[in-house]
mmCIF file of C-alpha atoms in Angstrom:
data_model
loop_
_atom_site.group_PDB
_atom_site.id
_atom_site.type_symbol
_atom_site.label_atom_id
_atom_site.label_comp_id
_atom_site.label_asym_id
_atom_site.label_seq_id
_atom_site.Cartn_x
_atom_site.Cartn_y
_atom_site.Cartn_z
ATOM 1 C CA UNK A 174 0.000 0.000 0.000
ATOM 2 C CA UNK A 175 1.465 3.538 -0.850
ATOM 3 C CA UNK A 176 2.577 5.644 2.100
ATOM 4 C CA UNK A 177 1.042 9.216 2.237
ATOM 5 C CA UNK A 178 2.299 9.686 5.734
ATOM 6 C CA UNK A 179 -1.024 9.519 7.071
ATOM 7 C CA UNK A 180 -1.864 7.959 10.495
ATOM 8 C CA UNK A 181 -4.284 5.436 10.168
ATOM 9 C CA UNK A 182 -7.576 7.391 11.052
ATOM 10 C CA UNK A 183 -6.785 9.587 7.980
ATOM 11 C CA UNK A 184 -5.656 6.744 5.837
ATOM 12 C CA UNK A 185 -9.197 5.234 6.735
ATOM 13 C CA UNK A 186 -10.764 8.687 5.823
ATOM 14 C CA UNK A 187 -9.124 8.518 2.531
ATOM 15 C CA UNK A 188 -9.936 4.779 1.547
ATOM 16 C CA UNK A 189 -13.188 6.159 1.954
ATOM 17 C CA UNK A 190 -13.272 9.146 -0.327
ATOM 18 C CA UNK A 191 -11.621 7.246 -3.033
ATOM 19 C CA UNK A 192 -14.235 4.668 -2.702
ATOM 20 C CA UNK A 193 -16.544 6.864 -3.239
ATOM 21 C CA UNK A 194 -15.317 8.887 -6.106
ATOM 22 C CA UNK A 195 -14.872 4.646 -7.742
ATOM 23 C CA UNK A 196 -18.732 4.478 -7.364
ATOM 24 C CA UNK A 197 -19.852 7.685 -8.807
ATOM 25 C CA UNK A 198 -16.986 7.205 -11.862
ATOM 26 C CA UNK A 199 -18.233 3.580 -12.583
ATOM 27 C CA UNK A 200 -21.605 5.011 -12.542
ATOM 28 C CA UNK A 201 -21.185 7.875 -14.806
ATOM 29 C CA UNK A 202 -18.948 4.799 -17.011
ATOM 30 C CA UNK A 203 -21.832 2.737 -17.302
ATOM 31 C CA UNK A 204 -24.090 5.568 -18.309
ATOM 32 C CA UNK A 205 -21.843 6.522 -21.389
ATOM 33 C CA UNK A 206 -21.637 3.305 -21.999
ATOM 34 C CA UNK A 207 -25.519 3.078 -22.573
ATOM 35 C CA UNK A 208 -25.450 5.686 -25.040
ATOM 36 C CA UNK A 209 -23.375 4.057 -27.076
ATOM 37 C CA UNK A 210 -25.787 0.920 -26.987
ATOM 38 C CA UNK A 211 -28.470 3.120 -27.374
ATOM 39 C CA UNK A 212 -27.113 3.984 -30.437
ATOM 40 C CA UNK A 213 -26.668 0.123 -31.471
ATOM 41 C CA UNK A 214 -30.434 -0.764 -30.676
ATOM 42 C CA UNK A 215 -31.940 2.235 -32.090
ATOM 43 C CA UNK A 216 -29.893 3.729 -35.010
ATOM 44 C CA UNK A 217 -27.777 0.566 -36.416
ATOM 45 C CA UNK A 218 -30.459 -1.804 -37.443
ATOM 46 C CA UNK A 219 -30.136 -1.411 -41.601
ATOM 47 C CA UNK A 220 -26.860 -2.650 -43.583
ATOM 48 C CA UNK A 221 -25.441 0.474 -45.320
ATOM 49 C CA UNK A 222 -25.889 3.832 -44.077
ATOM 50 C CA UNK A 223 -24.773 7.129 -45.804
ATOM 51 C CA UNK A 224 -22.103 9.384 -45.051
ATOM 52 C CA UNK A 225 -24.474 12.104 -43.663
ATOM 53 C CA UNK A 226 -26.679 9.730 -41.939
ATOM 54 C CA UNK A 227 -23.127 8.327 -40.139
ATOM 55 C CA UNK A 228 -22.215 11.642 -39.735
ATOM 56 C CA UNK A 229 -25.476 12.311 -38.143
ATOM 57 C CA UNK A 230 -25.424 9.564 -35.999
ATOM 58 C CA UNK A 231 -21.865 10.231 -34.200
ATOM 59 C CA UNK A 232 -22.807 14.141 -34.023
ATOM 60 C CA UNK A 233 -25.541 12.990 -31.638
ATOM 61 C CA UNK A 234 -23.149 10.589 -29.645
ATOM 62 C CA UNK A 235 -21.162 13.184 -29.564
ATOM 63 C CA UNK A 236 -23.374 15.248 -27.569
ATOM 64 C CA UNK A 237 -24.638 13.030 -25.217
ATOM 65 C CA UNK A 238 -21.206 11.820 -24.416
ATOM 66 C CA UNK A 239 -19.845 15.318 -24.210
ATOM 67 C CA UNK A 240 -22.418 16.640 -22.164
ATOM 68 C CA UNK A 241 -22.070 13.375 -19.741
ATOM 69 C CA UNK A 242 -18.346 14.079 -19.544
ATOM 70 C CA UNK A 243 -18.876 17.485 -18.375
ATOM 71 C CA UNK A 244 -21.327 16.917 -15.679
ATOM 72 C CA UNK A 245 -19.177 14.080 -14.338
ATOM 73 C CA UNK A 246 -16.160 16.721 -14.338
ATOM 74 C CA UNK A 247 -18.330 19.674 -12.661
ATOM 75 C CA UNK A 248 -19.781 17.371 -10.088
ATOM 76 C CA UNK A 249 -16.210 16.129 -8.870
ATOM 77 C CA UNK A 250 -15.002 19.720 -8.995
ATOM 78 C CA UNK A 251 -18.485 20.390 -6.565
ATOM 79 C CA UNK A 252 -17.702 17.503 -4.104
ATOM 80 C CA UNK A 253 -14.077 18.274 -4.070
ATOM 81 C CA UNK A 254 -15.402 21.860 -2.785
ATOM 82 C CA UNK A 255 -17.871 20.239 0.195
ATOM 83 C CA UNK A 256 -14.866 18.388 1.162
ATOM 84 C CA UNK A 257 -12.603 21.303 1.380
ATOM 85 C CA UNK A 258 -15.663 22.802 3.752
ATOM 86 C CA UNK A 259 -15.775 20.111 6.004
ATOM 87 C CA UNK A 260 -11.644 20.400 6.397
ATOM 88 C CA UNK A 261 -11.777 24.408 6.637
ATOM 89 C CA UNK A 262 -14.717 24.749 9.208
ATOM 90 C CA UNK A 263 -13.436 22.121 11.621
ATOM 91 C CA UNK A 264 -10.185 23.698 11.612
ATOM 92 C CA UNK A 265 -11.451 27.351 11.770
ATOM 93 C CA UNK A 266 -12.681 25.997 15.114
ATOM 94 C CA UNK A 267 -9.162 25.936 16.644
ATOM 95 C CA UNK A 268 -8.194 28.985 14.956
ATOM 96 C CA UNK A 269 -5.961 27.203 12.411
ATOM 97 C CA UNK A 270 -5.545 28.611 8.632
ATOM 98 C CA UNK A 271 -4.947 25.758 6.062
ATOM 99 C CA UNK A 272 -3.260 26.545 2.799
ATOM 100 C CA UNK A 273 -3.374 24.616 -0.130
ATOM 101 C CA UNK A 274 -0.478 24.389 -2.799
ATOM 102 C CA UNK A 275 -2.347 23.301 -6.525
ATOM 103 C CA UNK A 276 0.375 22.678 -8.583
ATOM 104 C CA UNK A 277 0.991 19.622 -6.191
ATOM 105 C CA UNK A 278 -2.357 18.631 -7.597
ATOM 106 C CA UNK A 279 -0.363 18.202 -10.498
ATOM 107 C CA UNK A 280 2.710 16.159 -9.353
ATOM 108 C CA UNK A 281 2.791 13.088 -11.419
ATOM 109 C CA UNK A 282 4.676 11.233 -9.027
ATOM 110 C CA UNK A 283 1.701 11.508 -6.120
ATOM 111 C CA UNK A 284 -0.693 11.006 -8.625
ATOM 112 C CA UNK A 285 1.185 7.530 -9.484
ATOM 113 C CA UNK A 286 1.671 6.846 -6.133
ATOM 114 C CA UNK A 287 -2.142 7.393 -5.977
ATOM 115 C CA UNK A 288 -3.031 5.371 -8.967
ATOM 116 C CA UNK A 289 -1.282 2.456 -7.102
ATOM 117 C CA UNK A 290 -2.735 3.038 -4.265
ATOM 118 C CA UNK A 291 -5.957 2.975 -5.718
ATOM 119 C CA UNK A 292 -5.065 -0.640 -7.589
ATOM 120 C CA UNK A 293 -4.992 -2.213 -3.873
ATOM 121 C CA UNK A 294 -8.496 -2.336 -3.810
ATOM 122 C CA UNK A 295 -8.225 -0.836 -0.717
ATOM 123 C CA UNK A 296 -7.231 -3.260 1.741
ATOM 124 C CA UNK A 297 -6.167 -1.189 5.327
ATOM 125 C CA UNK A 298 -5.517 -3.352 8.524
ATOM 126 C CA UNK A 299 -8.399 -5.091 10.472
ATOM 127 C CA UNK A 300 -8.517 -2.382 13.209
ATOM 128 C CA UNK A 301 -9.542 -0.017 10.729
ATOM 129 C CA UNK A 302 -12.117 -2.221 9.129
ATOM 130 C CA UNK A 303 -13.896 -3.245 12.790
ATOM 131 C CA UNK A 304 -14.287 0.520 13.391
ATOM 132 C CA UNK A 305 -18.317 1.260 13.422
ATOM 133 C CA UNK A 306 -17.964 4.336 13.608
ATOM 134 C CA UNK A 307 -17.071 7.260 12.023
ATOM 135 C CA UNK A 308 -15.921 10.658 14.447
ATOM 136 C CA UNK A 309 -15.762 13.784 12.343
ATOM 137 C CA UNK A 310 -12.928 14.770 11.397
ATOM 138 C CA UNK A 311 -10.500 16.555 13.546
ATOM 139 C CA UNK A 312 -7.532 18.822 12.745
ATOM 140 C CA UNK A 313 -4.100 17.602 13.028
ATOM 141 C CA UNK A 314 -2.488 19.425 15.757
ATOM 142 C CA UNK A 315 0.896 19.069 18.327
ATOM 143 C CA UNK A 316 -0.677 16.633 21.021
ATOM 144 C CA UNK A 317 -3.572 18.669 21.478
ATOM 145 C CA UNK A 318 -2.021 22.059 22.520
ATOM 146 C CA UNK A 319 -4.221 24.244 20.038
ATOM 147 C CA UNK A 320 -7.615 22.445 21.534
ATOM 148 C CA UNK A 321 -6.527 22.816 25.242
ATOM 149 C CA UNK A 322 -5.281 26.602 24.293
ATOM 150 C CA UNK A 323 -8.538 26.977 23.349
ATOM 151 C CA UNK A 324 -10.513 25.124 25.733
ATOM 152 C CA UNK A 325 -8.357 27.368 28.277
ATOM 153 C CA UNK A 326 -9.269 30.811 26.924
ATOM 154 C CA UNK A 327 -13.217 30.510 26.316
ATOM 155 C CA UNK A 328 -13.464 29.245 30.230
ATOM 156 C CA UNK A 329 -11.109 32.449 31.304
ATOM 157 C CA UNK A 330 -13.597 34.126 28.910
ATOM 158 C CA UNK A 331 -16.513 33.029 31.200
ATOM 159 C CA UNK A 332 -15.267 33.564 34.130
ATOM 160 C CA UNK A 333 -14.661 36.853 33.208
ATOM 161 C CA UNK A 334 -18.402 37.468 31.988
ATOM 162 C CA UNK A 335 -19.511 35.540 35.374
ATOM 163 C CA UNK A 336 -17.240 38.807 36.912
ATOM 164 C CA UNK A 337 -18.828 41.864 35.078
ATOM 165 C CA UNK A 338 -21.858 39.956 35.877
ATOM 166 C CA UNK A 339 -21.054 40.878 39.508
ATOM 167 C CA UNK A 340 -19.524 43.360 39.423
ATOM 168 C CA UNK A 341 -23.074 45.089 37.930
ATOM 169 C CA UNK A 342 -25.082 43.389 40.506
ATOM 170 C CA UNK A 343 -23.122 45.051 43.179
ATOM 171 C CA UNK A 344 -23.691 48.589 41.451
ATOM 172 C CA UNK A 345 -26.999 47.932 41.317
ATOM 173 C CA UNK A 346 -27.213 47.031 44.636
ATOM 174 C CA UNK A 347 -25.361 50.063 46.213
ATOM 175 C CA UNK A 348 -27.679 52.351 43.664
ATOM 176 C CA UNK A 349 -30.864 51.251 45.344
ATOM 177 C CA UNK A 350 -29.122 51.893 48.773
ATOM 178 C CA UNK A 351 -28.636 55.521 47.753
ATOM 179 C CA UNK A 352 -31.898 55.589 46.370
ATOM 180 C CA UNK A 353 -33.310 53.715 49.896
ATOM 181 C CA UNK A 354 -31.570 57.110 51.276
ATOM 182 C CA UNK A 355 -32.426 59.679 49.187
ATOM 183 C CA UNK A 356 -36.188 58.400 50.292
ATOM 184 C CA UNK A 357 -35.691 58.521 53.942
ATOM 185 C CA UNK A 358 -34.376 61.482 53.806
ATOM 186 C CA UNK A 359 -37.356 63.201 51.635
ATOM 187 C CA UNK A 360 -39.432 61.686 54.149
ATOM 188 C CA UNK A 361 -37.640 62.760 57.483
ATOM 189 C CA UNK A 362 -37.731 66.438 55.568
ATOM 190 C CA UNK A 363 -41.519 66.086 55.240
ATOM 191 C CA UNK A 364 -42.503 64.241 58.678
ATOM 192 C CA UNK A 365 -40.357 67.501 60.372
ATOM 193 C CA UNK A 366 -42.834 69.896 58.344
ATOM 194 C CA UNK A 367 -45.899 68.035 59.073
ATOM 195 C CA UNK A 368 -45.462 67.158 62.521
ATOM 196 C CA UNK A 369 -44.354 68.505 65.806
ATOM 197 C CA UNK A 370 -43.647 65.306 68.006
ATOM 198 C CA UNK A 371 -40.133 65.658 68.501
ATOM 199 C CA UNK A 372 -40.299 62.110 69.972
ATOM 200 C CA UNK A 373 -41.060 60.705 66.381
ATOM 201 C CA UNK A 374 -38.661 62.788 64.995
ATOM 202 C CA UNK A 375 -35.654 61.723 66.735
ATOM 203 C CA UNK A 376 -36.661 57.851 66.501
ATOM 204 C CA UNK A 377 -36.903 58.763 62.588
ATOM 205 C CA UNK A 378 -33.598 60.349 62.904
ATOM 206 C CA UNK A 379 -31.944 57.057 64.565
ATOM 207 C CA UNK A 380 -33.508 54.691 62.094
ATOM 208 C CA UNK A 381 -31.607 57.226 59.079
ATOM 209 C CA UNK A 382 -29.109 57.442 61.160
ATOM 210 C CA UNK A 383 -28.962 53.740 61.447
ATOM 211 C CA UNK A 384 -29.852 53.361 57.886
ATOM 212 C CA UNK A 385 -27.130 55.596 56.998
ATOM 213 C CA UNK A 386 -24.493 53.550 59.084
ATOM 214 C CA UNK A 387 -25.440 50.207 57.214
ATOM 215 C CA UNK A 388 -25.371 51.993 54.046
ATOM 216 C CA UNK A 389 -21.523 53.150 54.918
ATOM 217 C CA UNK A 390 -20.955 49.614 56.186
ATOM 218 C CA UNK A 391 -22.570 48.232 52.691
ATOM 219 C CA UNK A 392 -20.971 50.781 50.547
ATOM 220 C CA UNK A 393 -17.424 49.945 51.917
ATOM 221 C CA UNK A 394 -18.110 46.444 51.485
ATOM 222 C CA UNK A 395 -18.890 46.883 47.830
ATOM 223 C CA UNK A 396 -15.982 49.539 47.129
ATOM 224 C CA UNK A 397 -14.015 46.327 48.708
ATOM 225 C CA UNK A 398 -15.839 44.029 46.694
ATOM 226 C CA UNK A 399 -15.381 46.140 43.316
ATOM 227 C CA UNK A 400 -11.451 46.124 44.186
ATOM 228 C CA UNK A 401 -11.584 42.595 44.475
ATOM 229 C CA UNK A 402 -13.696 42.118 41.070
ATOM 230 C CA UNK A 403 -11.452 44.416 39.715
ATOM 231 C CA UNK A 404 -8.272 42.458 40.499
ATOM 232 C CA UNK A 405 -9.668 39.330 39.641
ATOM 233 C CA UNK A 406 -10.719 41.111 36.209
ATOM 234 C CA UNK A 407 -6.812 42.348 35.585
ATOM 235 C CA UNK A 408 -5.584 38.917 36.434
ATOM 236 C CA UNK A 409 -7.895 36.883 34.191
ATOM 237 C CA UNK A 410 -7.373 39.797 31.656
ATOM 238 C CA UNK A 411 -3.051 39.027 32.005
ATOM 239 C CA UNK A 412 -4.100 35.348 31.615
ATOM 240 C CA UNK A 413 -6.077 35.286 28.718
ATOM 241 C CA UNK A 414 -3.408 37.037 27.108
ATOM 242 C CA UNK A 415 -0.665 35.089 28.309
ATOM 243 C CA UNK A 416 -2.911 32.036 26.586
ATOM 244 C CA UNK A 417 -3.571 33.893 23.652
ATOM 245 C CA UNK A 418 0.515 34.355 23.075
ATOM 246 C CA UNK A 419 0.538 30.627 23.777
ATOM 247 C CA UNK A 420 -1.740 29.844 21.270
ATOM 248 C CA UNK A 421 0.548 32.015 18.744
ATOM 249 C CA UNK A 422 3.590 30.548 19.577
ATOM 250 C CA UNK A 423 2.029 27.029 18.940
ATOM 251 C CA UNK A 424 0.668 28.225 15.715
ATOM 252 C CA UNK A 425 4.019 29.593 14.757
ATOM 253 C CA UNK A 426 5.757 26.375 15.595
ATOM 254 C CA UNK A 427 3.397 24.348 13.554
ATOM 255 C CA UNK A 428 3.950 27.149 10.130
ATOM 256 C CA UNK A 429 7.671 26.807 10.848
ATOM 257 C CA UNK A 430 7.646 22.718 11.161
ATOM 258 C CA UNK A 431 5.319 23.138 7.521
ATOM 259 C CA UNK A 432 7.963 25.315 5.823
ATOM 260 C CA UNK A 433 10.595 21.937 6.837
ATOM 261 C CA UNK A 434 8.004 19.643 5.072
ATOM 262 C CA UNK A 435 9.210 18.348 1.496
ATOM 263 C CA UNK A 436 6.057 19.441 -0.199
ATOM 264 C CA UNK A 437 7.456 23.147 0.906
ATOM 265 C CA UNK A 438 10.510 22.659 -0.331
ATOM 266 C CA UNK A 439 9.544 21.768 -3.587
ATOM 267 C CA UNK A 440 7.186 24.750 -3.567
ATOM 268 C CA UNK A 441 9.905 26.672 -2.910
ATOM 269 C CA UNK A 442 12.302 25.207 -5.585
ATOM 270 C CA UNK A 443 9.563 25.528 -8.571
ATOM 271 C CA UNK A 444 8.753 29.194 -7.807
ATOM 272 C CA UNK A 445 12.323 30.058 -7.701
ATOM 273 C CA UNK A 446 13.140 27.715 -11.039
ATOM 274 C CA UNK A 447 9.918 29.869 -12.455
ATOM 275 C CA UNK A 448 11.697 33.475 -11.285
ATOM 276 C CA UNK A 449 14.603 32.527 -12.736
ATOM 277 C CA UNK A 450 13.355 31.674 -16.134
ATOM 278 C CA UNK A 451 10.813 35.337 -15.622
ATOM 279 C CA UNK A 452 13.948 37.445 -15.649
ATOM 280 C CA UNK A 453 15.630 35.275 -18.329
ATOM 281 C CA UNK A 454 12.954 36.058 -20.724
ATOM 282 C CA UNK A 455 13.187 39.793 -19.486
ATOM 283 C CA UNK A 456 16.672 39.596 -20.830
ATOM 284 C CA UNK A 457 15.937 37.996 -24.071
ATOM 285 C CA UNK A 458 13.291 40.577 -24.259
ATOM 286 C CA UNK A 459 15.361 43.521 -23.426
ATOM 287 C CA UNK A 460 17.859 42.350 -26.431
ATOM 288 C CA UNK A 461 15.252 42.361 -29.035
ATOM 289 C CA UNK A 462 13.694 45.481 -28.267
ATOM 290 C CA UNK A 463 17.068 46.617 -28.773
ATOM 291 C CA UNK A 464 17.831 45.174 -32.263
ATOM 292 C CA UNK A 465 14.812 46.560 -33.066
#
């Protein structure tokens, strides 16, 4: 079996693709080859035939094979496109950004290795062929690091919303204390106007006084409280972004182990190849232009 450096999940995933794409082309296969019988059963059945009525006959085949061929072509370019969805949303989920290189779709030596891949009929290990089931797929990653990076930063994320959350509570709550004042006082104001029992008045005056105290005593607690929040808000806030520079680092690490891969390096060797033979043509170029 050909070696794509795949572990064997992937290899699995890929057995499955290609046995896929064998269906639908032995399908469309079998439908061309119908038009051709067509053509046998309904149009060959006398002994001689003109020129124009042969003519006629293979214009028609023509079209119905052509127009076969090119749905069969669009439709693989369309699933080719879902299955570059499927492999871009899962790994815009861990904040990853796949490239693709197409003139490696191209490279006649993966596309042999490929074709005899293909001409094993598919066989992978029994592991792989007890497997029920079939997990989405997931992108490939260092051990995990991206997922945990990211697992790490949406619960410092919530436990910073779970803060603010708080944090406005406790406003609220020393609002409506002021507001508890503000009342007591409007009505100490009017009982002093209305009234003359100096008795009433003072107990009103201890129970604002009183009031008042607890208010102190509860606004203190939530100026504490607030510092607290606060803290705890600066400190998640220096975490998350401690994580975040994690997560970049790990993405850097994994670009910089891609650039090593051979399929870079080959990149890298064709576009330079192709600069070189840019600026020889310049040259040529130049010299004509001045002949001319």
């Amino acid at each position: 079996m050909a070696d794509f450096g795949f572990n064997e999940h992937h290899q699995n995933e890929v057995i499955n693709y290609m046995r896929f794409a064998r269906s639908k082309r032995a399908l469309r296969l079998k439908t061309i080859d119908s038009c051709f019988q067509d053509l046998k059963d309904s149009r060959l059945i006398e002994e001689t035939y003109t020129v124009d009525e042969v003519s006629d006959m293979l214009d028609g085949l023509q079209v119905l094979v052509h127009g076969e061929v090119e749905m069969e072509l669009i439709n693989t370019a369309h699933t080719n496109v879902l299955l570059l969805r499927q492999l871009f949303s899962q790994a815009e989920k861990f904040y990853l950004r796949l490239q693709t290189d197409i003139s490696e779709l191209e490279n006649r030596e993966l596309l042999e290795q490929v074709a005899e891949f293909e001409k094993t009929d598919f066989k992978p290990n029994s592991k792989v062929n007890q497997e029920s089931s079939k997990p989405k797929l997931a992108p490939l990653n260092e051990g995990g690091v991206s997922e945990l990076l990211q697992k790490e930063i949406s619960r410092l994320q919530e436990d910073n919303d779970k803060l603010k959350a708080r944090l406005r509570t406790l406003e609220s709550q020393a609002m409506s204390a002021l507001d508890d004042k503000s009342k007591a006082e409007r009505a100490l104001k009017a009982l002093q106007k209305s009234q003359g029992d100096h008795q009433e008045i003072a107990n009103l005056e201890g129970t604002v006084a009183a009031m008042q105290a607890d208010f102190e005593k509860t606004l203190n607690a939530n100026v504490a409280s607030q510092k607290d929040l606060q803290d705890s808000l600066v400190s998640a806030k220096h975490d998350l972004l401690r994580v975040q520079e994690q997560l970049s680092l790990a993405e850097k690490d994994l670009e910089k182990k891609f650039q090593q891969t051979a399929a870079y390096r080959n990149m890298k060797e064709i576009l330079t190849k192709k600069n070189e033979h840019i600026k020889d043509l310049r040259k040529r170029l130049q010299r004509y232009e001045s002949d001319e």
